[in-house]
Coordinates of C-alpha atoms and ligand atoms in Angstrom, one line a residue:
X283 CA -14.8 -21.2 6.6
X284 CA -18.4 -22.1 7.4
X285 CA -21.2 -20.6 5.4
X286 CA -24.7 -19.5 6.4
X287 CA -27.9 -19.1 4.4
X288 CA -31.4 -18.7 5.6
X289 CA -34.8 -17.7 4.2
X290 CA -38.2 -16.6 5.4
X291 CA -41.0 -15.5 3.1
X292 CA -43.7 -16.8 0.7
X293 CA -41.5 -19.1 -1.4
X294 CA -40.4 -22.7 -0.8
X295 CA -37.1 -22.4 1.2
X296 CA -35.3 -25.6 0.2
X297 CA -34.3 -24.7 -3.4
X298 CA -33.1 -21.2 -2.2
X299 CA -31.1 -22.8 0.6
X300 CA -29.4 -25.5 -1.6
X301 CA -28.5 -23.0 -4.3
X302 CA -27.2 -20.6 -1.6
X303 CA -25.1 -23.4 -0.1
X304 CA -23.6 -24.1 -3.5
X305 CA -22.7 -20.4 -3.9
X306 CA -21.0 -20.6 -0.5
X307 CA -19.0 -23.8 -1.4
X308 CA -16.0 -21.6 -2.3
X309 CA -15.5 -20.7 1.3
X310 CA -14.3 -24.3 2.1
X311 CA -16.3 -26.8 4.2
X312 CA -16.6 -30.5 5.1
X313 CA -20.3 -31.0 5.7
X314 CA -23.6 -29.4 4.8
X315 CA -27.1 -29.3 6.3
X316 CA -30.5 -27.7 6.1
X317 CA -33.4 -27.3 8.6
X318 CA -36.9 -26.6 7.3
X319 CA -39.9 -25.6 9.4
X320 CA -43.2 -26.9 8.2
X321 CA -45.2 -27.6 11.4
X322 CA -42.3 -29.7 12.5
X323 CA -38.6 -29.1 12.2
X324 CA -37.0 -31.4 9.7
X325 CA -33.2 -31.6 9.6
X326 CA -31.2 -32.9 6.6
X327 CA -27.5 -33.0 7.0
X328 CA -24.5 -34.9 5.6
X329 CA -20.8 -35.0 5.8
X330 CA -19.2 -34.0 2.4
X331 CA -20.3 -31.8 -0.4
X332 CA -23.7 -30.1 -0.9
X333 CA -24.4 -32.6 -3.8
X334 CA -24.3 -35.5 -1.3
X335 CA -26.8 -33.6 0.9
X336 CA -29.0 -33.2 -2.2
X337 CA -28.9 -36.9 -3.0
X338 CA -29.7 -37.7 0.7
X339 CA -32.6 -35.2 0.6
X340 CA -34.0 -36.4 -2.7
X341 CA -36.8 -38.6 -1.3
X342 CA -37.4 -36.6 1.9
X343 CA -40.1 -34.0 2.6
X344 CA -38.6 -30.7 1.8
X345 CA -41.5 -28.4 2.2
X346 CA -41.4 -25.2 4.2
X347 CA -41.2 -21.5 3.6
X348 CA -38.7 -20.8 6.4
X349 CA -35.4 -22.6 6.7
X350 CA -31.7 -22.4 7.5
X351 CA -28.7 -23.9 5.7
X352 CA -25.1 -24.3 6.6
X353 CA -21.7 -25.5 5.3
X354 CA -19.5 -26.5 8.2
X355 CA -15.7 -26.2 8.3
X356 CA -14.8 -28.3 11.3
X357 CA -13.4 -26.7 14.4
X358 CA -14.9 -28.5 17.4
X359 CA -15.3 -32.2 16.5
X360 CA -14.4 -34.1 13.3
X361 CA -16.3 -33.7 10.1
X362 CA -19.3 -36.1 10.3
X363 CA -23.1 -36.1 10.0
X364 CA -23.5 -35.8 13.7
X365 CA -21.4 -32.6 14.0
X366 CA -22.8 -31.0 10.9
X367 CA -25.2 -28.1 11.3
X368 CA -28.1 -27.3 11.9
X369 CA -28.3 -28.6 15.4
X370 CA -31.5 -29.2 17.4
X371 CA -32.0 -28.3 21.0
X372 CA -32.9 -31.0 23.6
X373 CA -36.6 -30.3 23.3
X374 CA -36.5 -30.4 19.5
X375 CA -38.1 -26.9 19.4
X376 CA -35.1 -24.9 18.3
X377 CA -32.6 -25.3 15.5
X378 CA -29.4 -23.3 14.9
X379 CA -26.6 -22.7 12.4
X380 CA -23.4 -21.1 13.6
X381 CA -20.1 -19.7 12.2
X382 CA -17.3 -19.0 14.6
X383 CA -16.2 -20.4 17.9
X384 CA -17.7 -20.2 21.4
X385 CA -14.6 -20.1 23.6
X386 CA -16.3 -20.8 26.9
X387 CA -18.4 -23.7 25.6
X388 CA -16.7 -26.2 28.0
X389 CA -17.8 -24.5 31.1
X390 CA -21.3 -23.8 29.7
X391 CA -21.6 -27.5 28.7
X392 CA -20.7 -28.7 32.2
X393 CA -23.3 -26.4 33.7
X394 CA -26.0 -27.5 31.2
X395 CA -25.2 -31.2 31.8
X396 CA -25.7 -30.5 35.5
X397 CA -29.2 -29.4 34.6
X398 CA -29.9 -32.6 32.7
X399 CA -29.0 -31.5 29.1
X400 CA -27.5 -34.1 26.8
X401 CA -25.4 -33.5 23.7
X402 CA -25.3 -35.5 20.5
X403 CA -22.5 -33.7 18.8
X404 CA -19.0 -32.5 19.9
X405 CA -19.7 -28.9 18.8
X406 CA -19.7 -25.7 20.7
X407 CA -22.8 -24.8 18.7
X408 CA -25.0 -27.4 20.3
X409 CA -24.0 -26.0 23.7
X410 CA -25.0 -22.5 22.6
X411 CA -28.4 -23.7 21.4
X412 CA -29.2 -25.5 24.6
X413 CA -28.1 -22.5 26.6
X414 CA -30.7 -20.5 24.6
X415 CA -33.3 -23.1 25.3
X416 CA -32.4 -23.2 29.0
X417 CA -32.8 -19.4 29.2
X418 CA -36.0 -19.5 27.3
X419 CA -37.5 -22.0 29.7
X420 CA -36.2 -20.3 32.8
X421 CA -37.3 -16.8 31.8
X422 CA -40.4 -17.9 30.0
X423 CA -39.5 -15.5 27.2
X424 CA -39.4 -15.1 23.4
X425 CA -36.8 -16.7 21.3
X426 CA -35.1 -13.4 20.5
X427 CA -34.9 -12.4 24.1
X428 CA -33.4 -15.8 25.0
X429 CA -30.9 -15.4 22.2
X430 CA -29.9 -11.9 23.4
X431 CA -29.4 -13.1 27.0
X432 CA -27.4 -16.2 25.9
X433 CA -25.1 -14.1 23.7
X434 CA -24.4 -11.9 26.6
X435 CA -23.1 -15.0 28.4
X436 CA -20.8 -16.4 25.7
X437 CA -17.2 -15.5 24.9
X438 CA -16.1 -15.8 21.3
X439 CA -17.0 -15.1 17.8
X440 CA -20.2 -16.0 16.0
X441 CA -22.8 -15.5 13.4
X442 CA -25.9 -17.4 14.1
X443 CA -29.4 -18.0 12.8
X444 CA -32.0 -19.6 15.1
X445 CA -35.5 -21.0 14.4
X446 CA -38.1 -21.8 17.0
X447 CA -40.8 -24.2 15.7
X448 CA -43.4 -22.6 18.0
X449 CA -42.7 -19.2 16.4
X450 CA -42.9 -20.1 12.7
X451 CA -43.1 -16.5 11.5
X452 CA -39.7 -15.4 12.5
X453 CA -36.0 -16.0 12.2
X454 CA -33.5 -14.6 14.7
X455 CA -29.9 -13.8 13.5
X456 CA -27.0 -12.3 15.4
X457 CA -23.3 -11.6 14.9
X458 CA -20.1 -10.8 16.6
X459 CA -16.8 -11.1 14.8
X460 CA -18.2 -13.1 11.9
X461 CA -20.0 -11.5 9.0
X462 CA -23.8 -11.7 8.4
X463 CA -25.7 -9.9 5.7
X464 CA -29.5 -9.7 5.5
X465 CA -31.2 -9.5 2.0
X466 CA -34.4 -7.5 2.0
X467 CA -37.0 -8.6 -0.6
X468 CA -40.7 -8.0 -0.8
X469 CA -42.2 -9.5 2.3
X470 CA -39.2 -11.9 2.5
X471 CA -35.8 -11.9 4.0
X472 CA -32.6 -13.8 3.2
X473 CA -29.6 -14.1 5.6
X474 CA -26.1 -15.2 4.5
X475 CA -22.5 -15.0 5.6
X476 CA -21.8 -13.1 2.4
X477 CA -23.8 -11.6 -0.4
X478 CA -23.2 -14.4 -3.0
X479 CA -26.4 -16.5 -2.1
X480 CA -28.6 -13.4 -2.0
X481 CA -27.6 -11.5 -5.1
X482 CA -29.9 -13.2 -7.5
X483 CA -33.0 -12.4 -5.4
X484 CA -32.3 -8.9 -4.1
X485 CA -29.7 -6.1 -4.3
X486 CA -31.0 -4.5 -1.1
X487 CA -29.0 -5.6 2.0
X488 CA -28.4 -4.7 5.6
X489 CA -25.0 -5.6 7.1
X490 CA -25.5 -6.6 10.7
X491 CA -22.9 -5.0 13.0
X492 CA -21.0 -6.7 15.7
X493 CA -23.1 -7.4 18.8
X494 CA -26.4 -6.8 17.0
X495 CA -29.2 -9.2 16.5
X496 CA -32.1 -9.1 14.1
X497 CA -35.6 -10.5 14.1
X498 CA -36.8 -11.2 10.6
X499 CA -40.6 -11.4 10.5
X500 CA -42.7 -12.9 7.8
X501 CA -44.8 -9.8 7.6
X502 CA -41.7 -7.9 6.2
X503 CA -40.7 -6.2 9.4
X504 CA -37.0 -6.2 10.2
X505 CA -36.2 -5.4 13.8
X506 CA -32.6 -4.8 14.8
X507 CA -31.2 -4.3 18.4
X508 CA -27.9 -4.4 20.1
X509 CA -27.1 -7.1 22.6
X510 CA -27.6 -4.3 25.2
X511 CA -31.2 -4.1 23.9
X512 CA -30.9 -0.7 22.2
X513 CA -33.1 -0.4 19.1
X514 CA -31.3 0.3 15.8
X515 CA -32.8 1.4 12.5
X516 CA -31.8 -0.9 9.6
X517 CA -29.5 0.8 7.1
X518 CA -30.4 -0.6 3.7
X519 CA -27.6 -0.5 1.1
X520 CA -27.6 -1.4 -2.6
X521 CA -25.2 -4.2 -3.6
X522 CA -23.0 -3.4 -6.6
X523 CA -22.2 -7.1 -7.3
X524 CA -23.4 -8.8 -10.5
X525 CA -24.5 -12.4 -10.7
X526 CA -22.2 -13.2 -13.6
X527 CA -19.2 -12.2 -11.6
X528 CA -19.8 -15.1 -9.2
X529 CA -20.3 -17.6 -12.0
X530 CA -17.6 -19.4 -14.0
X531 CA -18.4 -17.7 -17.4
X532 CA -17.2 -20.6 -19.5
X533 CA -14.0 -21.3 -17.6
X534 CA -13.4 -24.8 -16.2
X535 CA -12.6 -23.4 -12.7
X536 CA -13.1 -20.1 -10.9
X537 CA -9.3 -19.9 -10.3
X538 CA -8.6 -20.0 -14.0
X539 CA -11.3 -17.4 -14.7
X540 CA -9.8 -15.2 -12.0
X541 CA -6.3 -15.5 -13.4
X542 CA -7.6 -14.5 -16.8
X543 CA -9.5 -11.5 -15.3
X544 CA -6.3 -9.9 -14.1
X545 CA -5.7 -7.5 -17.0
X546 CA -9.2 -6.1 -16.4
X547 CA -8.7 -6.1 -12.6
X548 CA -5.6 -4.0 -12.8
X549 CA -7.3 -1.6 -15.1
X550 CA -10.3 -1.3 -12.8
X551 CA -8.0 -0.8 -9.9
X552 CA -6.2 2.1 -11.6
X553 CA -9.3 3.7 -13.0
X554 CA -9.8 7.3 -11.8
X555 CA -6.9 7.0 -9.4
X556 CA -4.0 8.1 -11.7
X557 CA -3.2 10.0 -14.8
X558 CA 0.2 9.5 -16.5
X559 CA 0.0 12.4 -18.8
X560 CA -0.9 14.9 -16.0
X561 CA 1.4 13.0 -13.6
X562 CA -0.9 12.5 -10.6
X563 CA -2.1 9.7 -8.4
X564 CA -5.0 10.0 -6.0
X565 CA -6.1 7.4 -3.6
X566 CA -8.9 9.0 -1.7
X567 CA -7.9 7.6 1.6
X568 CA -4.3 8.6 1.3
X569 CA -5.3 12.2 0.3
X570 CA -7.7 12.5 3.2
X571 CA -5.2 11.5 5.8
X572 CA -2.1 12.9 3.9
X573 CA -0.8 14.7 7.0
X574 CA -0.8 11.7 9.2
X575 CA 0.5 9.3 6.6
X576 CA 3.3 11.5 5.3
X577 CA 4.4 12.3 8.8
X578 CA 4.2 8.7 10.0
X579 CA 7.2 7.5 12.0
X580 CA 6.7 4.2 10.3
X581 CA 4.1 2.2 8.4
X582 CA 3.3 -1.2 9.9
X583 CA 1.8 -3.6 7.4
X584 CA -0.2 -6.5 8.8
X585 CA -1.9 -9.3 6.9
X586 CA -2.0 -13.1 6.5
X587 CA -1.1 -15.5 3.7
X588 CA -1.2 -14.0 0.2
X589 CA -2.1 -10.6 1.5
X590 CA 1.0 -10.7 3.7
X591 CA 3.0 -11.3 0.5
X592 CA 1.6 -8.2 -1.1
X593 CA 2.5 -6.4 2.1
X594 CA 6.2 -7.5 1.6
X595 CA 6.1 -6.0 -1.9
X596 CA 4.7 -2.8 -0.4
X597 CA 7.6 -2.7 2.0
X598 CA 10.1 -2.7 -0.9
X599 CA 8.1 -0.1 -2.8
X600 CA 7.3 2.3 0.0
X601 CA 10.8 2.3 1.4
X602 CA 12.4 2.6 -2.1
X603 CA 10.1 5.3 -3.4
X604 CA 8.8 7.3 -0.4
X605 CA 11.6 6.6 2.1
X606 CA 9.2 6.0 5.0
X607 CA 10.2 3.1 7.2
X608 CA 8.0 0.0 6.9
X609 CA 7.6 -3.2 8.9
X610 CA 5.6 -6.1 7.7
X611 CA 4.0 -8.4 10.3
X612 CA 1.9 -11.5 10.3
X613 CA -1.3 -10.4 12.0
X614 CA -1.4 -13.6 14.0
X615 CA 2.0 -12.7 15.6
X616 CA 1.4 -9.0 15.9
X617 CA -1.8 -9.5 17.9
X618 CA -0.1 -11.5 20.6
X619 CA 3.3 -9.9 21.1
X620 CA 2.5 -6.6 22.8
X621 CA 3.9 -4.5 19.9
X622 CA 5.1 -0.9 20.4
X623 CA 2.6 1.2 18.5
X624 CA 1.5 4.7 19.0
X625 CA -0.3 7.7 17.4
X626 CA 2.7 8.3 15.1
X627 CA 2.3 5.0 13.4
X628 CA 0.1 4.0 10.5
X629 CA -1.2 0.4 10.4
X630 CA -1.9 -0.8 6.9
X631 CA -4.1 -3.8 7.1
X632 CA -4.4 -5.8 3.8
X633 CA -7.2 -8.4 3.4
X634 CA -9.0 -9.7 0.4
X635 CA -12.1 -10.9 2.4
X636 CA -11.9 -8.1 5.0
X637 CA -13.0 -10.7 7.5
X638 CA -9.7 -12.4 8.6
X639 CA -9.9 -12.7 12.4
X640 CA -6.2 -12.3 13.1
X641 CA -6.0 -9.1 10.9
X642 CA -9.1 -7.7 12.7
X643 CA -7.5 -8.3 16.1
X644 CA -4.3 -6.7 15.0
X645 CA -6.3 -3.7 13.9
X646 CA -8.0 -3.5 17.2
X647 CA -4.7 -3.5 19.1
X648 CA -3.2 -0.7 16.9
X649 CA -6.4 1.3 17.1
X650 CA -6.4 1.1 20.9
X651 CA -2.9 2.5 20.8
X652 CA -4.1 5.4 18.6
X653 CA -2.5 4.4 15.3
X654 CA -4.2 5.4 12.1
X655 CA -5.7 2.3 10.5
X656 CA -5.7 2.1 6.7
X657 CA -7.5 -0.9 5.3
X658 CA -7.0 -2.4 1.8
X659 CA -9.9 -4.8 1.2
X660 CA -11.6 -6.3 -1.7
X661 CA -15.0 -6.9 -0.1
X662 CA -17.0 -3.8 0.2
X663 CA -18.6 -3.2 3.6
X664 CA -16.4 -6.0 5.1
X665 CA -15.5 -5.9 8.8
X666 CA -11.9 -4.7 8.2
X667 CA -13.1 -2.0 5.8
X668 CA -15.5 -0.8 8.5
X669 CA -12.9 -1.0 11.3
X670 CA -10.5 1.2 9.4
X671 CA -10.2 5.0 9.6
X672 CA -9.4 5.2 5.9
X673 CA -8.7 2.8 3.1
X674 CA -8.9 1.8 -0.5
X675 CA -11.0 -0.9 -2.1
X676 CA -9.2 -3.1 -4.6
X677 CA -12.3 -3.6 -6.8
X678 CA -11.2 -7.0 -8.1
X679 CA -14.8 -8.3 -8.0
X680 CA -15.7 -11.4 -6.0
X681 CA -12.9 -13.9 -5.8
X682 CA -14.4 -17.4 -5.5
X683 CA -11.3 -19.7 -5.9
X684 CA -9.9 -20.3 -2.5
X685 CA -6.4 -19.6 -3.8
X686 CA -6.1 -15.9 -4.2
X687 CA -5.0 -14.7 -7.6
X688 CA -6.7 -11.6 -8.9
X689 CA -7.1 -10.1 -5.4
X690 CA -3.3 -10.3 -5.0
X691 CA -2.7 -8.5 -8.2
X692 CA -5.2 -5.8 -7.3
X693 CA -3.6 -5.4 -3.8
X694 CA -0.2 -5.0 -5.5
X695 CA -1.6 -2.4 -7.9
X696 CA -3.1 -0.3 -5.0
X697 CA 0.1 -0.6 -3.0
X698 CA 2.2 0.5 -5.9
X699 CA -0.1 3.5 -6.4
X700 CA 0.1 4.3 -2.7
X701 CA 3.9 4.1 -2.7
X702 CA 4.0 6.5 -5.7
X703 CA 1.5 8.9 -4.2
X704 CA 3.5 9.0 -1.0
X705 CA 6.8 9.5 -2.9
X706 CA 5.2 12.4 -4.8
X707 CA 4.1 14.1 -1.6
X708 CA 7.4 13.3 0.2
X709 CA 9.3 14.8 -2.8
X710 CA 11.4 11.6 -3.1
X711 CA 10.5 11.0 -6.8
X712 CA 11.1 13.4 -9.7
X713 CA 8.0 14.3 -11.8
X714 CA 9.6 12.8 -14.9
X715 CA 10.3 9.5 -13.2
X716 CA 6.8 9.4 -11.7
X717 CA 5.3 9.9 -15.2
X718 CA 7.5 7.3 -16.6
X719 CA 6.3 4.7 -14.0
X720 CA 2.7 5.8 -14.5
X721 CA 2.9 5.4 -18.3
X722 CA 4.4 2.0 -17.7
X723 CA 1.5 1.1 -15.3
X724 CA -0.9 1.8 -18.1
X725 CA 0.8 -1.0 -20.2
X726 CA 0.5 -3.6 -17.4
X727 CA -2.9 -5.0 -18.4
X728 CA -1.4 -5.7 -21.8
X729 CA 1.8 -7.2 -20.3
X730 CA -0.3 -9.5 -18.2
X731 CA -2.1 -10.6 -21.3
X732 CA 1.3 -11.3 -22.8
X733 CA 2.2 -13.4 -19.7
X734 CA -1.1 -15.3 -20.0
X735 CA -0.1 -16.4 -23.5
X736 CA 2.5 -18.6 -21.9
X737 CA -0.3 -20.9 -20.8
X738 CA 0.5 -23.7 -23.3
X739 CA 4.2 -23.7 -22.5
X740 CA 3.3 -23.9 -18.8
X741 CA 1.0 -26.8 -19.4
X742 CA 3.9 -28.8 -20.9
X743 CA 6.1 -27.9 -18.0
X744 CA 3.4 -28.9 -15.5
X745 CA 3.1 -32.3 -17.2
X746 CA 6.9 -32.9 -16.7
X747 CA 7.0 -31.8 -13.1
X748 CA 3.6 -32.7 -11.6
X749 CA 5.0 -35.7 -9.7
X750 CA 7.7 -33.9 -7.9
X751 CA 7.6 -34.2 -4.2
X752 CA 9.1 -30.7 -3.5
X753 CA 9.7 -27.4 -5.2
X754 CA 11.9 -24.5 -4.4
X755 CA 11.0 -21.0 -5.5
X756 CA 13.8 -18.4 -5.6
X757 CA 13.8 -14.7 -6.4
X758 CA 15.7 -11.5 -5.4
X759 CA 14.3 -8.1 -4.5
X760 CA 10.7 -7.6 -5.5
X761 CA 10.8 -11.1 -6.8
X762 CA 11.4 -12.6 -3.4
X763 CA 7.8 -12.1 -2.3
X764 CA 6.7 -13.4 -5.7
X765 CA 8.7 -16.6 -4.9
X766 CA 6.9 -16.9 -1.6
X767 CA 3.5 -16.4 -3.3
X768 CA 4.4 -18.9 -6.1
X769 CA 5.3 -21.5 -3.5
X770 CA 2.1 -20.8 -1.5
X771 CA -0.1 -21.2 -4.6
X772 CA 1.5 -24.5 -5.4
X773 CA 1.2 -26.0 -2.0
X774 CA -2.3 -24.8 -1.4
X775 CA -3.9 -26.4 -4.5
X776 CA -1.6 -29.2 -5.5
X777 CA -0.5 -30.4 -2.0
X778 CA 3.2 -30.4 -3.2
X779 CA 5.6 -29.2 -0.6
X780 CA 7.0 -25.9 -1.8
X781 CA 9.3 -23.3 -0.2
X782 CA 10.0 -19.7 -1.3
X783 CA 13.4 -18.2 -0.4
X784 CA 15.4 -15.1 -1.3
X785 CA 17.8 -16.6 -4.0
X786 CA 20.9 -15.5 -2.1
X787 CA 19.7 -17.4 1.0
X788 CA 19.8 -20.7 -0.8
X789 CA 23.5 -21.3 0.1
X790 CA 22.7 -20.8 3.8
X791 CA 20.7 -24.0 4.0
X792 CA 18.2 -25.0 1.2
X793 CA 21.1 -25.8 -1.1
X794 CA 21.4 -29.1 0.8
X795 CA 18.1 -30.2 -0.7
X796 CA 19.2 -29.8 -4.3
X797 CA 19.6 -32.9 -6.4
X798 CA 18.3 -34.1 -9.8
X799 CA 14.8 -34.5 -8.3
X800 CA 14.4 -30.9 -7.1
X801 CA 12.7 -28.5 -9.4
X802 CA 13.8 -24.9 -8.7
X803 CA 11.7 -22.1 -10.0
X804 CA 13.7 -18.9 -10.5
X805 CA 11.8 -15.7 -10.9
X806 CA 14.5 -13.9 -12.8
X807 CA 12.9 -10.9 -14.4
X808 CA 14.7 -8.1 -12.5
X809 CA 17.5 -6.9 -14.6
X810 CA 19.3 -5.1 -11.7
X811 CA 20.0 -8.5 -10.1
X812 CA 20.4 -10.4 -13.3
X813 CA 24.1 -11.3 -12.9
X814 CA 23.5 -12.4 -9.4
X815 CA 20.5 -14.6 -10.2
X816 CA 22.5 -16.1 -13.0
X817 CA 25.1 -17.1 -10.4
X818 CA 22.4 -18.7 -8.2
X819 CA 21.1 -20.6 -11.3
X820 CA 24.7 -21.9 -11.9
X821 CA 24.8 -23.1 -8.3
X822 CA 21.7 -25.1 -8.7
X823 CA 22.8 -26.4 -12.1
X824 CA 26.1 -27.6 -10.6
X825 CA 24.1 -29.8 -8.2
X826 CA 21.9 -31.2 -11.0
X827 CA 18.7 -29.3 -9.8
X828 CA 16.0 -28.8 -12.5
X829 CA 15.7 -25.2 -13.4
X830 CA 12.4 -23.6 -14.4
X831 CA 13.1 -19.9 -15.1
X832 CA 10.7 -17.0 -15.5
X833 CA 12.5 -14.5 -17.6
X834 CA 12.0 -11.4 -19.7
X835 CA 11.3 -12.1 -23.3
X836 CA 14.6 -12.4 -25.2
X837 CA 16.8 -13.3 -22.2
X838 CA 19.2 -15.6 -24.0
X839 CA 21.7 -15.9 -21.1
X840 CA 19.3 -17.7 -18.7
X841 CA 17.7 -19.6 -21.6
X842 CA 21.0 -21.2 -22.2
X843 CA 21.2 -22.4 -18.6
X844 CA 17.7 -23.4 -17.7
X845 CA 15.8 -26.7 -18.3
X846 CA 12.6 -24.8 -18.9
X847 CA 12.0 -21.2 -19.7
X848 CA 8.9 -19.1 -19.5
X849 CA 9.3 -15.8 -21.2
X850 CA 7.1 -12.9 -20.2
X851 CA 7.0 -9.2 -21.3
X852 CA 9.5 -7.0 -19.6
X853 CA 8.4 -4.0 -17.5
X854 CA 9.8 -1.5 -15.1
X855 CA 11.3 -3.4 -12.3
X856 CA 9.0 -1.7 -9.8
X857 CA 6.0 -3.1 -11.6
X858 CA 7.5 -6.6 -12.4
X859 CA 5.5 -8.4 -9.6
X860 CA 2.3 -7.7 -11.4
X861 CA 3.5 -9.6 -14.4
X862 CA 5.8 -12.3 -13.0
X863 CA 3.2 -13.7 -10.6
X864 CA 1.0 -14.8 -13.6
X865 CA 3.0 -17.8 -14.9
X866 CA 3.4 -19.0 -11.3
X867 CA -0.4 -19.0 -10.8
X868 CA -0.8 -20.9 -14.1
X869 CA 1.9 -23.4 -13.1
X870 CA 0.1 -24.2 -9.8
X871 CA -3.2 -24.4 -11.6
X872 CA -2.1 -26.9 -14.2
X873 CA 0.0 -29.1 -11.8
X874 CA -3.0 -29.3 -9.4
X875 CA -5.4 -30.1 -12.2
X876 CA -3.1 -32.9 -13.5
X877 CA -2.8 -34.3 -10.0
X878 CA -6.6 -34.5 -9.8
X879 CA -6.9 -31.9 -7.0
X880 CA -9.9 -29.8 -6.4
X881 CA -8.5 -26.5 -7.7
X882 CA -11.2 -24.2 -6.4
X883 CA -11.8 -25.8 -3.1
X884 CA -8.5 -27.3 -1.8
X885 CA -8.7 -29.6 1.2
X886 CA -8.7 -28.1 4.7
X887 CA -8.6 -24.5 3.4
X888 CA -11.2 -21.8 3.8
X889 CA -11.7 -18.6 1.7
X890 CA -12.1 -16.3 4.7
X891 CA -10.5 -17.3 7.9
X892 CA -12.9 -15.9 10.5
X893 CA -11.5 -17.9 13.4
X894 CA -8.0 -17.8 14.9
Ligands
M6R201 O1 -8.9 -12.5 3.1 P1 -7.5 -12.3 3.5 O2 -6.7 -11.7 2.4 O3 -7.3 -11.6 4.8 O4 -6.9 -13.8 3.7 C1 -5.6 -14.0 4.1 C2 -5.2 -15.5 3.8 O5 -6.1 -16.3 4.5 C3 -5.3 -15.8 2.3 O6 -4.5 -14.9 1.6 C4 -4.8 -17.2 2.1 O7 -3.5 -17.3 2.3 C5 -5.3 -17.6 0.7 N1 -5.8 -18.9 0.7 C6 -4.1 -17.5 -0.3 O8 -4.4 -18.1 -1.5

């Protein structure tokens, strides 16, 4: 989704803004722009990548020690120069950048047009800015007061930064439903939609809360108020993020780097949370709310996309191990279907970014109905983390590739620990079995390393199948969510149509699609369903489908049947998703690369989906 970066202080703003926009590229966008204040407001904006904006700006005046920059992911109006941010107000005095959607922009626009305002873009953002201008004129007030009054009139979600050329010593920033972080330096401030553009300048940050606005003054004073005009004292936190974690570190793409980081990620995720020898697991949030979670009537898991797939894995694990009923719901459906939820329920919200708008709304509904909210997020201090009563961070480090890889593995690691901890307190697992699984968990980083060694084989397979028009992914049990995730990865980054199905469902419809042009990826690592999956493979083979099988090392039965085999280290079936997802991530990566796709920033997609 859109990205925001802004600066006020003694330095030249342009280089900071351009670098910041590049750091935000991973979020997904279709145009970029910058406004600089140097006596006058100069606006530089272009459809396309930040590099195009840089070329366009090469021979322009770029001086100014206050400025705002934006990457736009189109919602209202097509991607083009005209709709790119920043926007200027009718008088030319104000400039704005905005993430989110102003839902009542149509009515506001009609009102403003009635008062003589004209619009050069199709955006809701330009309407908001002229509303601010109109209020400023009518009330003869400061820019921050006009912003405050305007935001009390709008419906929707936003993170904004506004500059007034007549007040060159301040920036005004505000948020509701869309994240905004303020970096605090020495007599300077940075603003961004996440910490990545800020981290190299300062580790001291203030997260703006919903319905708060901030005035960032050149003299180093940070003034924060609520939209109801209540003064707040800024809470400065120290960022734990390293710069090298948001850079490629020698890999060709962030996605590849993040796939290869998974052994370490799983290790980091388990660190201090379990001990195989002593037979214990301790997720702080689960321990703190043990009573409510153990006595829950059911656990409702809500999430979107890849995080929803890890939720499906959790359903299998929690029901199997802890015998607590679990339901898994797309957050986008849950929020609009008047669900039956009460104080006996636990809502488990899973989100890498912690900012997904649908998941946040689902949380709000369950919270209003007194459920306990347990958040599993990767981004520390994110909106979902803050909206939850309890939770666990996945500690996967910043995930920059739009296609989620290491964050997924980290989610599955946490969810596995959670299922085991609940099973232990429910008394549904013996201590010896628990220790056996925990010992096996300790071997997972190495087993993922083993799976990563299949990279060369996968590259060859990718070369053979890269031109396929469709793919089917089939798995049973815990490998069914892995089939869904494998298919999602492929379609996200290679634009090949791919479907995931439970292997046994194939005969109820998808089998009609199978012919010699259909590659079918079988995730066949679970030995308890081995015979059955072999039958499914036979069914595909009989119809001349091409079989790509992910199997445990040494599986000669499937090897004899499949066209292509990817052998990965065997593990306890409960833990197999952590290993079997790896070859599927690599397969998508290589196919996408061979098709010339932008692996890290696939078209139309955004890293954190902060609008509905
Ligand atoms: O940040 P979240 O985990 O809440 O995001 C949910 C989905 O938008 C996300 O998983 C999406 O499906 C990814 N692009 C998957 O690779």
